[in-house]
XYZ file of N, CA, C and O in Angstrom:
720
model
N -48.165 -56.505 15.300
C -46.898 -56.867 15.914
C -46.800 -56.212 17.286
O -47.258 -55.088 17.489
N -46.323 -56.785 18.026
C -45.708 -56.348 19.543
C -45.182 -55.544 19.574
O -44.283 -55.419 18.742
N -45.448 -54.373 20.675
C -44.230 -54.053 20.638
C -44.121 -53.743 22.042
O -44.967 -53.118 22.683
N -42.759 -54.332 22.604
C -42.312 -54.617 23.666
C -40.613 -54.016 24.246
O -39.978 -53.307 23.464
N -40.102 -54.310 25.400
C -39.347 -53.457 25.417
C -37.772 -53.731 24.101
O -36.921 -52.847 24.001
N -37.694 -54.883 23.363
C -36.874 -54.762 22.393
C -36.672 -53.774 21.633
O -35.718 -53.061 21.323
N -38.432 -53.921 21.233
C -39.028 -52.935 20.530
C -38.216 -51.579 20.691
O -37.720 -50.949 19.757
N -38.171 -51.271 21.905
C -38.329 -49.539 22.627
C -36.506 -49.522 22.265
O -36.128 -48.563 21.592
N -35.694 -50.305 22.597
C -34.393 -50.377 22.471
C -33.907 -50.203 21.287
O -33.070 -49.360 20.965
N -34.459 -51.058 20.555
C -34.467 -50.661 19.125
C -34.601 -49.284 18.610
O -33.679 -48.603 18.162
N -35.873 -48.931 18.721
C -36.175 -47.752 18.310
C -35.360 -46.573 18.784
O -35.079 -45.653 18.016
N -34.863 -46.605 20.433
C -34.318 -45.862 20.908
C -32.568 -45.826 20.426
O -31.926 -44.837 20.074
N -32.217 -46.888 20.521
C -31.027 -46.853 19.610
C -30.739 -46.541 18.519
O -29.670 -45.959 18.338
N -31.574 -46.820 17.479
C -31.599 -46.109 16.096
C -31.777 -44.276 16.467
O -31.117 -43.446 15.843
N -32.398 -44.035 17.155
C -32.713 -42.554 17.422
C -31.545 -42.124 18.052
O -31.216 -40.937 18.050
N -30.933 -42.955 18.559
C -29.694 -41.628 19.448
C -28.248 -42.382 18.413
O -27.253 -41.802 18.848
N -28.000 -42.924 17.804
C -26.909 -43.462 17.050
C -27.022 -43.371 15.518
O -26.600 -42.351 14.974
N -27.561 -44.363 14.778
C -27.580 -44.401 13.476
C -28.185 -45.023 12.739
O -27.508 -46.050 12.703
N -29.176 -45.210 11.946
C -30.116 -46.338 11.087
C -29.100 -47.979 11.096
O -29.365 -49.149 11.368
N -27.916 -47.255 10.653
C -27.171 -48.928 10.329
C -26.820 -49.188 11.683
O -26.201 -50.252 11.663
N -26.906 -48.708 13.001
C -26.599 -49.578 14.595
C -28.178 -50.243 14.651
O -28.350 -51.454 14.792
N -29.296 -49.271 14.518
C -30.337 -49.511 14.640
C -30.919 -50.521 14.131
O -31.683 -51.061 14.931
N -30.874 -50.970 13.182
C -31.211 -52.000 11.799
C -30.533 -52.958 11.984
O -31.169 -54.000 11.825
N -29.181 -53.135 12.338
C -28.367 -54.202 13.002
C -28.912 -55.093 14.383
O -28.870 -56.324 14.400
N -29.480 -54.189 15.642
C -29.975 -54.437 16.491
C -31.510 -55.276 16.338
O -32.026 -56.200 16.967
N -31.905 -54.496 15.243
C -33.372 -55.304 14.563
C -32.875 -56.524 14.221
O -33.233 -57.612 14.673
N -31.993 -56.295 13.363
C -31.643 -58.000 12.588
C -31.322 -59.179 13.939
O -31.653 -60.363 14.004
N -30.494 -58.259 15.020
C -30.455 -59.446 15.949
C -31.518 -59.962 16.930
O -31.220 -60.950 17.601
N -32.623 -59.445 17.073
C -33.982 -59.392 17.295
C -34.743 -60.871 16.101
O -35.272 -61.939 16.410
N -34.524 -60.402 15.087
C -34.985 -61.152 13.844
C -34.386 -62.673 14.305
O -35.047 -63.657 14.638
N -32.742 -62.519 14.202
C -31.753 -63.931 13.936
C -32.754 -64.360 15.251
O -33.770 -64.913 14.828
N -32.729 -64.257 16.608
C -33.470 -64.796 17.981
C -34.508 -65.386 17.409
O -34.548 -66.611 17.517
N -35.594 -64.710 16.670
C -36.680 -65.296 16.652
C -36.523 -65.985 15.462
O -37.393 -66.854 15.514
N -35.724 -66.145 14.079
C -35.542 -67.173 13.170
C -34.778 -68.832 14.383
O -35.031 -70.019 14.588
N -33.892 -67.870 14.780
C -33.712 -69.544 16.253
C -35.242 -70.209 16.793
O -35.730 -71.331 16.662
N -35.613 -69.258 17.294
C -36.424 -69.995 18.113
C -37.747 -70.638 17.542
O -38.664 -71.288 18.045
N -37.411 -70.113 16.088
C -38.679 -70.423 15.631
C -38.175 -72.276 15.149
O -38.777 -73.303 15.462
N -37.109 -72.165 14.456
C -36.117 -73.516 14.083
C -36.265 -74.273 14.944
O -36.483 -75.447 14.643
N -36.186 -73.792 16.629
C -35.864 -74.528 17.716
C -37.312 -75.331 17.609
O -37.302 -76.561 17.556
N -38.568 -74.581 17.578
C -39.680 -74.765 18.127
C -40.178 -75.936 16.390
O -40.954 -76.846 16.682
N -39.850 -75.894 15.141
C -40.436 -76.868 14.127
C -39.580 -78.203 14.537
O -40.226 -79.250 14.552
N -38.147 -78.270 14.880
C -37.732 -79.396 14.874
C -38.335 -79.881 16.336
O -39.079 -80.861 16.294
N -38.081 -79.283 17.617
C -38.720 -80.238 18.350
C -40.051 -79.657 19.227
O -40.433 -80.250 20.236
N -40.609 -78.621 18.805
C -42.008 -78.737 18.994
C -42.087 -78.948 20.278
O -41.154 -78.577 20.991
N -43.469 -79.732 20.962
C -43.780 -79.784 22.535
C -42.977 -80.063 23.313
O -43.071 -79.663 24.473
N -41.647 -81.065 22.763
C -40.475 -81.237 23.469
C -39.701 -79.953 24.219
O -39.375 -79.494 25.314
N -39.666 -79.746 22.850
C -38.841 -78.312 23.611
C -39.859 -77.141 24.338
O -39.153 -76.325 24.930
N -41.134 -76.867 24.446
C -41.558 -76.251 25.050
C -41.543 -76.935 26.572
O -41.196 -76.368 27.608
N -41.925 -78.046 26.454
C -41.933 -78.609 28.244
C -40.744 -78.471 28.756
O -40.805 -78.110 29.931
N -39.182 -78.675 28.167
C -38.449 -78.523 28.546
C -37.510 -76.868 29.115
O -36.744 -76.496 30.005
N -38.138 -76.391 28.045
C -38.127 -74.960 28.519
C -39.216 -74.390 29.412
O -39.082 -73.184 29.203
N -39.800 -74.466 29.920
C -41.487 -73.980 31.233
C -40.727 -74.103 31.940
O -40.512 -73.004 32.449
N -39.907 -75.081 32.472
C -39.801 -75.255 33.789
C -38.804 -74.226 34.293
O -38.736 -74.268 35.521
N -37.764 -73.038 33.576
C -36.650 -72.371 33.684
C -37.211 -71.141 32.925
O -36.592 -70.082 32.818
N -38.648 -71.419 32.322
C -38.786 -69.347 32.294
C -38.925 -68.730 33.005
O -38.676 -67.574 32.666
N -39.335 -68.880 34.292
C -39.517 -67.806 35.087
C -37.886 -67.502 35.861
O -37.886 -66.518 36.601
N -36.724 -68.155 35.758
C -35.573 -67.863 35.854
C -34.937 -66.713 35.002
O -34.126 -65.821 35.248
N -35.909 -67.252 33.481
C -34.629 -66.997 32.399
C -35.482 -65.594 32.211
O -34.955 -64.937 31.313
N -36.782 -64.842 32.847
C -37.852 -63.899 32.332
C -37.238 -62.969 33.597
O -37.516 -61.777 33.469
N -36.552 -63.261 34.644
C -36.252 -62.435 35.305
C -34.804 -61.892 35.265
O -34.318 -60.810 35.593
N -34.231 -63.155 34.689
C -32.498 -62.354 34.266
C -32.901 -61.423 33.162
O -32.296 -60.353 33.222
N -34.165 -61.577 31.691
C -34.075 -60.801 31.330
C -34.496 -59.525 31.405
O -34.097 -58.629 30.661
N -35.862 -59.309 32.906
C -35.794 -58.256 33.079
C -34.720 -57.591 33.734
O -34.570 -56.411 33.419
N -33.928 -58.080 34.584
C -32.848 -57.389 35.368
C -31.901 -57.266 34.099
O -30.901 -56.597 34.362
N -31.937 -57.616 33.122
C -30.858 -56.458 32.075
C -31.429 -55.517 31.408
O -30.849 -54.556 30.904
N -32.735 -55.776 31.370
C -33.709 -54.643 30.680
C -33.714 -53.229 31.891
O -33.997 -52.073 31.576
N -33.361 -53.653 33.172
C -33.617 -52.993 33.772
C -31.972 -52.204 33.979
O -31.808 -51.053 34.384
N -31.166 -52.915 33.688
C -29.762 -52.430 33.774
C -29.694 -51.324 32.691
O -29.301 -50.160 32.766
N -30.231 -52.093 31.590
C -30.184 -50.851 30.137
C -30.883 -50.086 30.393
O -30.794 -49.102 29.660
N -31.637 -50.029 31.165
C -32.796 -48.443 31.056
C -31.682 -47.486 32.313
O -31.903 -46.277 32.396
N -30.827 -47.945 32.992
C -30.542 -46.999 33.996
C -29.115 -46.792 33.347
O -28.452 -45.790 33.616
N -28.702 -47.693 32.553
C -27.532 -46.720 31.330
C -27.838 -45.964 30.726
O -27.124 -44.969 30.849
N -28.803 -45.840 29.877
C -29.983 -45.429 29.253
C -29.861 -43.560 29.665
O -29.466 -42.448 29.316
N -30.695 -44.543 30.867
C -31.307 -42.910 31.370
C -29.576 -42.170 31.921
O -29.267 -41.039 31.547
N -28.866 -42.802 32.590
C -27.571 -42.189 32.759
C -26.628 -41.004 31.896
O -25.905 -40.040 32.150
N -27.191 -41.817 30.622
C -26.284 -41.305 29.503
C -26.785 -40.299 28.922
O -26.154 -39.555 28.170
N -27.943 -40.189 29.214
C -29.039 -38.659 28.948
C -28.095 -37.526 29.597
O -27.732 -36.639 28.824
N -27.640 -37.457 30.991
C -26.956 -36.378 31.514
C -25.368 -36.295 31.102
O -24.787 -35.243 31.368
N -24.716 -37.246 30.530
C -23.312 -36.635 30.105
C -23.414 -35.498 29.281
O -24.312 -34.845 28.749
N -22.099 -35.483 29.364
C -21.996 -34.406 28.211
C -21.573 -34.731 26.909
O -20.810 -35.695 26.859
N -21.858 -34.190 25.843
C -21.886 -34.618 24.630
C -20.419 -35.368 24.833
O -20.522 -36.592 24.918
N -19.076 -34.843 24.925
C -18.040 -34.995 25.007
C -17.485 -36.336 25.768
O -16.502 -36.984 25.412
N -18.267 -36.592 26.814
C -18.338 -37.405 27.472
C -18.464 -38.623 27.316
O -17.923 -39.613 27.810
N -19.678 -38.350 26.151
C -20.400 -39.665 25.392
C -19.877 -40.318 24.715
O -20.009 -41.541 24.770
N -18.887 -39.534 23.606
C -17.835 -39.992 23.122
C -16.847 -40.743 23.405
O -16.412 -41.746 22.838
N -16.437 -40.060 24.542
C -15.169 -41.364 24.919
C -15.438 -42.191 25.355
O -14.389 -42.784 25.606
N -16.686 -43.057 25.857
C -17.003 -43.967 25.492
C -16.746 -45.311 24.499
O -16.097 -44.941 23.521
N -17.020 -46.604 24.450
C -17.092 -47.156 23.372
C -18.165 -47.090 22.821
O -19.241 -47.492 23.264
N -17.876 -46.388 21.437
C -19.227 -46.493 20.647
C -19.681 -47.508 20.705
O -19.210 -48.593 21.048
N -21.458 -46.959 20.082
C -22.210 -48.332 19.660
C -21.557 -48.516 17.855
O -20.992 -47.742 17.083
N -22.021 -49.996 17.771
C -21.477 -50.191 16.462
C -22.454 -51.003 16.282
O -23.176 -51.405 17.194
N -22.604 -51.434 14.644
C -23.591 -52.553 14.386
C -23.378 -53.396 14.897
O -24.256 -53.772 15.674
N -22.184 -54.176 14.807
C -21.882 -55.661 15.502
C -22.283 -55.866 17.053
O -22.820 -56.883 17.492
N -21.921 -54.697 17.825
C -21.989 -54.727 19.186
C -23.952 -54.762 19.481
O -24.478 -55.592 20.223
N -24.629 -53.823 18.815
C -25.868 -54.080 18.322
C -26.292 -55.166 18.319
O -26.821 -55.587 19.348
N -26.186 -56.122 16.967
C -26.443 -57.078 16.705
C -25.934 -58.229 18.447
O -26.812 -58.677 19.183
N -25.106 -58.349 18.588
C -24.888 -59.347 19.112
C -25.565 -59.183 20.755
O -25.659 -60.023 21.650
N -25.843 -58.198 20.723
C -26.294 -57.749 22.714
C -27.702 -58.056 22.314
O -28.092 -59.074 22.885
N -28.696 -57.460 21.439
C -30.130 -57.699 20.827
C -30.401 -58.742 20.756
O -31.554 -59.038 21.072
N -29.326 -59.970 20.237
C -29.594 -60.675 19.525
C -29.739 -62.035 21.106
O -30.594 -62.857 21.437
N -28.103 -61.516 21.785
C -28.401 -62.355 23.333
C -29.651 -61.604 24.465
O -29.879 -62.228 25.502
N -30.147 -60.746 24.300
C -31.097 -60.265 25.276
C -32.511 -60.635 24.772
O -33.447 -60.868 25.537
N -32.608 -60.679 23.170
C -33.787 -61.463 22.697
C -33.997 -63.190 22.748
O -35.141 -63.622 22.607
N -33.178 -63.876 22.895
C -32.359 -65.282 23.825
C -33.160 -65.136 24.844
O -34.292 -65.603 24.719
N -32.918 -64.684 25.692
C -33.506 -64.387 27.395
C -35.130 -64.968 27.384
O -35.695 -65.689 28.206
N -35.594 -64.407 26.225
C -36.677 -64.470 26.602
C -37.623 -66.051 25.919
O -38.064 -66.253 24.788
N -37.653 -66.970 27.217
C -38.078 -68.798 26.511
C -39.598 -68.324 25.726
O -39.724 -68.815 24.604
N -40.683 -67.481 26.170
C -41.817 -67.570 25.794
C -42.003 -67.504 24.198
O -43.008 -67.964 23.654
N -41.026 -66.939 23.543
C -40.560 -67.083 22.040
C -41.214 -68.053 21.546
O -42.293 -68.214 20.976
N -39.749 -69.094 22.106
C -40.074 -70.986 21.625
C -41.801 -71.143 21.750
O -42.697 -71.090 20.907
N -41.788 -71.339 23.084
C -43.124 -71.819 23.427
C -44.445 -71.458 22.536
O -45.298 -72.304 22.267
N -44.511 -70.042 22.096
C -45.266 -69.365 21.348
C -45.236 -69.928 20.004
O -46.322 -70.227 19.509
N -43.877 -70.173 19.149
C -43.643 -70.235 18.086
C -44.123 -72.308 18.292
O -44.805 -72.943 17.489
N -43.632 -72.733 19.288
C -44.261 -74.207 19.262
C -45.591 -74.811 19.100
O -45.929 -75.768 18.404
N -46.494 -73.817 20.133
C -48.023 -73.911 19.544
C -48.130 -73.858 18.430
O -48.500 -74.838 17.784
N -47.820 -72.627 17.845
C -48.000 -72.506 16.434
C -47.914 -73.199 15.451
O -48.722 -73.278 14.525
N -46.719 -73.863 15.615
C -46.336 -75.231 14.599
C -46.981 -76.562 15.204
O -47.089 -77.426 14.333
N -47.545 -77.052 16.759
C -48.027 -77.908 16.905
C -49.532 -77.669 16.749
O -50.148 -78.523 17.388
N -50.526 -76.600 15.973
C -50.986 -76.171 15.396
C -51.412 -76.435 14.337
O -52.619 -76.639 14.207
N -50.647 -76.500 13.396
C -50.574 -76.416 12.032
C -50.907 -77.740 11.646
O -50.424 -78.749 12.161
N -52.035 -77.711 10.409
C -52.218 -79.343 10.102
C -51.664 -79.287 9.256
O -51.455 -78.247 8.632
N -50.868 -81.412 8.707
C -50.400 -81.697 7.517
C -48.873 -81.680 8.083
O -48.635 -81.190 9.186
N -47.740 -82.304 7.177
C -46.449 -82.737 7.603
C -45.862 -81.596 6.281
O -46.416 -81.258 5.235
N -44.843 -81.305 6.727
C -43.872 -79.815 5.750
C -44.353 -78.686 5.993
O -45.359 -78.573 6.694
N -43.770 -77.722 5.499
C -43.809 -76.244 5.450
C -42.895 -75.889 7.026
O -42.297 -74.834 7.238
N -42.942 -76.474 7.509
C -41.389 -76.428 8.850
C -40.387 -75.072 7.700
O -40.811 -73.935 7.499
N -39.700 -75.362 7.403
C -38.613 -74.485 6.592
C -39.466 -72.631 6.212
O -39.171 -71.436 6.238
N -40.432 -73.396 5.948
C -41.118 -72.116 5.265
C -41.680 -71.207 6.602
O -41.905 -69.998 6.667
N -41.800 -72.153 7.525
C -42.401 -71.083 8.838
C -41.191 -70.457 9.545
O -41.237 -69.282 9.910
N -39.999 -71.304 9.765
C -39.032 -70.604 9.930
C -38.116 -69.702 9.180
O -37.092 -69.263 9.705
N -38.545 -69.356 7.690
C -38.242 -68.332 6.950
C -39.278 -67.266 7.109
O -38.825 -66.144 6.880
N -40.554 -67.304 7.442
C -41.481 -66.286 7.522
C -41.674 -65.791 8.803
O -42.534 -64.948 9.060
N -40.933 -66.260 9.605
C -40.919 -66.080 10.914
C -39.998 -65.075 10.842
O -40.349 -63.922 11.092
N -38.294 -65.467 10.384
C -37.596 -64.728 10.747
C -37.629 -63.349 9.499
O -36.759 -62.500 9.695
N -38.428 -63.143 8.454
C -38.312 -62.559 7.403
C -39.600 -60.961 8.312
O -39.515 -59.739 8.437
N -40.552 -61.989 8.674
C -42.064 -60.894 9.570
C -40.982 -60.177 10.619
O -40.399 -59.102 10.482
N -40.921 -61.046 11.608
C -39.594 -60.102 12.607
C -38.580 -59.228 12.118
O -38.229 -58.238 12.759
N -37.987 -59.608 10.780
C -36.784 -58.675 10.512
C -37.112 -57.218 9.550
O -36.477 -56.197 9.289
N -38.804 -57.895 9.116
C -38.926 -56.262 8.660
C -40.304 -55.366 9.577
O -40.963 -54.473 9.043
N -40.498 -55.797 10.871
C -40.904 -55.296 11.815
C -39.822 -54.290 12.646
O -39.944 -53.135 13.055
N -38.620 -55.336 12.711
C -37.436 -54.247 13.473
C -37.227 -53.351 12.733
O -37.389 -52.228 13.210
N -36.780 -53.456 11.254
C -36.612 -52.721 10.698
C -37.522 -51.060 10.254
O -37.278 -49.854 10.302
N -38.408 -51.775 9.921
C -39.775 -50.530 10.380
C -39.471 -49.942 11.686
O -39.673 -48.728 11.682
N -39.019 -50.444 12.890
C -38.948 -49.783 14.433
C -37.650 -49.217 14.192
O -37.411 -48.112 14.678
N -36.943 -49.698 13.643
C -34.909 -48.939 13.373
C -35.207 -47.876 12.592
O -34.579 -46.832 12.771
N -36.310 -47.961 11.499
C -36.208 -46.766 10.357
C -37.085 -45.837 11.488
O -36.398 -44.966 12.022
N -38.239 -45.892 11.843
C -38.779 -44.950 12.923
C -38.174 -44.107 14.172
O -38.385 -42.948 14.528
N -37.276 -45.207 14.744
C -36.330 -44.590 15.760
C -35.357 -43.596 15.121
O -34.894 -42.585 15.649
N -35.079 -44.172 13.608
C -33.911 -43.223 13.430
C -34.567 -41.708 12.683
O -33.925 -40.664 12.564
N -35.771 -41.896 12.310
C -36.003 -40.250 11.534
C -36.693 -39.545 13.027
O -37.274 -38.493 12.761
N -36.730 -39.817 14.144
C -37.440 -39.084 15.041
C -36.532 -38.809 15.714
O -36.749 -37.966 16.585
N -34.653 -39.598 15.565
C -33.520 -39.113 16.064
C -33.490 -37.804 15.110
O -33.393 -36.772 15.774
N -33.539 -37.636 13.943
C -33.163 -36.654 13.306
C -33.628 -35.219 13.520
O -33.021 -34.203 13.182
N -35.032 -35.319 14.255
C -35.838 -34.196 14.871
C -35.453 -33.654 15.850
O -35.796 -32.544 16.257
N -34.419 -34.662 16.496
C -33.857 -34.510 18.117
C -32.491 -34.558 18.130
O -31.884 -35.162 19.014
N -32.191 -34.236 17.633
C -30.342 -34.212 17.050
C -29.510 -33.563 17.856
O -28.302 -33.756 17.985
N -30.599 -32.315 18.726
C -29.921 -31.238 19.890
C -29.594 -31.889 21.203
O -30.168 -32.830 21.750
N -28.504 -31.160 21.613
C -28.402 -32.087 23.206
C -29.620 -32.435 24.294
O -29.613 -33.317 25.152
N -30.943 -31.215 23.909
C -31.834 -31.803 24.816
C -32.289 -32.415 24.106
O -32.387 -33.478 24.720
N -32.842 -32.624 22.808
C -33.416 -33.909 21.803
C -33.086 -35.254 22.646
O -33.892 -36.054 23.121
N -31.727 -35.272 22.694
C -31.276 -36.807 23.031
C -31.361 -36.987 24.127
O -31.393 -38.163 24.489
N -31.434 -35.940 25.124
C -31.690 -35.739 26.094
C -32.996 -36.542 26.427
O -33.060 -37.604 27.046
N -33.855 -35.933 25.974
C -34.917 -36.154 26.028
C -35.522 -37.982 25.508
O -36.233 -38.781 26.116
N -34.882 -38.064 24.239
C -34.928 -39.372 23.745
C -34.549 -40.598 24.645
O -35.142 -41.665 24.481
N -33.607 -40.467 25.556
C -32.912 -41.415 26.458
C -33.849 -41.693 27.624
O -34.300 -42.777 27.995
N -34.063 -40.337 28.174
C -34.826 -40.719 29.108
C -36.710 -41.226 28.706
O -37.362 -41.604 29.679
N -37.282 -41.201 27.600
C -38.161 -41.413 27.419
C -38.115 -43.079 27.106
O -38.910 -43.949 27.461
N -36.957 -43.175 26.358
C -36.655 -44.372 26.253
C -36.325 -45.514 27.611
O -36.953 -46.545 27.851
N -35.486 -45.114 28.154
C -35.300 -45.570 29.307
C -36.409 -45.884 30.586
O -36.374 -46.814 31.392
N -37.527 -44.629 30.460
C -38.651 -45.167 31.146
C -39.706 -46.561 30.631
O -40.415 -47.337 31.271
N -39.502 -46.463 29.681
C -40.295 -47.539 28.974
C -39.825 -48.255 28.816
O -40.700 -49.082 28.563
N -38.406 -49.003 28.698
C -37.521 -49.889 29.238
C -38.088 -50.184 30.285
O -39.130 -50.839 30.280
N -37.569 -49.800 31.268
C -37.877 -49.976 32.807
C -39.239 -50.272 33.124
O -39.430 -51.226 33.878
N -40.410 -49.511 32.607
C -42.210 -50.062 32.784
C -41.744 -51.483 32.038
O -41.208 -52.464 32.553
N -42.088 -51.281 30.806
C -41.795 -53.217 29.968
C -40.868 -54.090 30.533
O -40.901 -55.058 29.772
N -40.078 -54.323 31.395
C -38.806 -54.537 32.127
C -39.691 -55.749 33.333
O -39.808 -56.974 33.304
N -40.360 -54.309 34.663
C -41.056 -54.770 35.514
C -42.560 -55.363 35.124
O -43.068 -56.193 35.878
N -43.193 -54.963 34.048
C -44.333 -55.748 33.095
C -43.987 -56.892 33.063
O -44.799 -57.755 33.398
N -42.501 -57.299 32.593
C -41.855 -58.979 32.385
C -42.205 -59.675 33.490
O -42.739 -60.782 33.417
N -41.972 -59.174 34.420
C -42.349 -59.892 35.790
C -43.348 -60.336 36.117
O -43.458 -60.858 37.227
C-alpha cells in the first residue's frame, strides 16, 4: 500500500488527537476511494477520459491544501498547550469529512481504479471490486490511525507533539510538492 501524504495526515492526526479522530479520517480516505472505485466500474474509460483533461487542475488545488495543512500543521507545533485548546477541536466528523473532500482532489484514483476494472476479464464482480476496494483502503487507514495513535502516546509531552507536528508537517509539504 501507498503511502502518501493522506497517509502522513492520517497518521499524524491520530498521533496528536485520538484513535477515534484518527480512524474517522481513515474511514474518509476509505468512503473517497469506495467512490471512486463505484465511479470507475459503472463508467470505466468514460470516466477516465473525462476526468485527464482537469487533473492537472484538480492535482494542484490538491497540493495547495496539502500545502496549507502542513503550514497549520507546523504552526500549531509552537502554541501553547492552552492555546491549542481554544481552538475548535478536531472531532471525528470534522475528520471524516475534510479527509474524505481532500481525498476527492485527487482524479488519479478513478483513473487507476478504471484500468483496473477495464482490465479485468468476464462481465460481474463490479460490486465485489467496489467492496474490496473500499474494505483494502479502510483497513490500511486504519492500520495508519492505529500507528499514528500509539506513537502519539510516546509523545504525549509538549515537545512530543511538538515534535510530531512538525515532522508531520514536513512530509506533508515534501508529498504536497511531489504532487506536482
Amino acid at each position: 500500500m501507498p503511502v502518501g501524504a493522506i497517509s502522513v495526515l492520517i497518521a499524524g492526526l491520530s498521533a496528536r488527537t485520538s484513535l477515534r479522530v484518527g480512524a474517522a479520517a481513515g474511514l474518509g480516505a476509505a468512503t473517497a476511494d469506495g467512490i471512486y472505485a463505484m465511479i470507475a466500474v459503472l463508467g470505466g474509460a468514460a470516466v477516465a477520459s473525462l476526468v485527464a483533461p482537469i487533473a492537472t487542475p484538480l492535482r494542484w488545488a490538491a497540493a495547495a491544501v496539502l500545502l496549507g495543512l502542513a503550514v497549520l500543521t507546523a504552526r500549531s507545533a509552537f502554541r501553547k498547550p492552552g492555546a491549542a485548546r481554544a481552538e475548535r477541536p478536531a472531532t471525528p466528523l470534522r475528520a471524516y469529512t475534510g479527509i474524505l473532500a481532500l481525498t476527492l482532489l485527487n482524479p488519479a484514483t478513478v483513473i487507476y481504479f478504471a484500468a483496473l476494472v477495464l482490465g479485468r476479464s468476464g462481465e460481474g464482480g463490479g460490486a465485489w471490486f467496489v467492496i474490496g476496494a473500499f474494505l483494502a483502503s479502510a483497513s490500511w487507514q486504519l492500520l495508519l490511525a492505529g500507528g499514528g495513535s500509539v506513537i502519539g502516546r510516546f509523545l504525549t509531552g509538549d515537545r512530543g507533539r511538538m515534535i510530531t507536528a512538525l515532522v508531520s508537517s514536513a512530509v506533508i509539504a515534501v508529498l504536497a510538492v511531489l504532487l506536482l
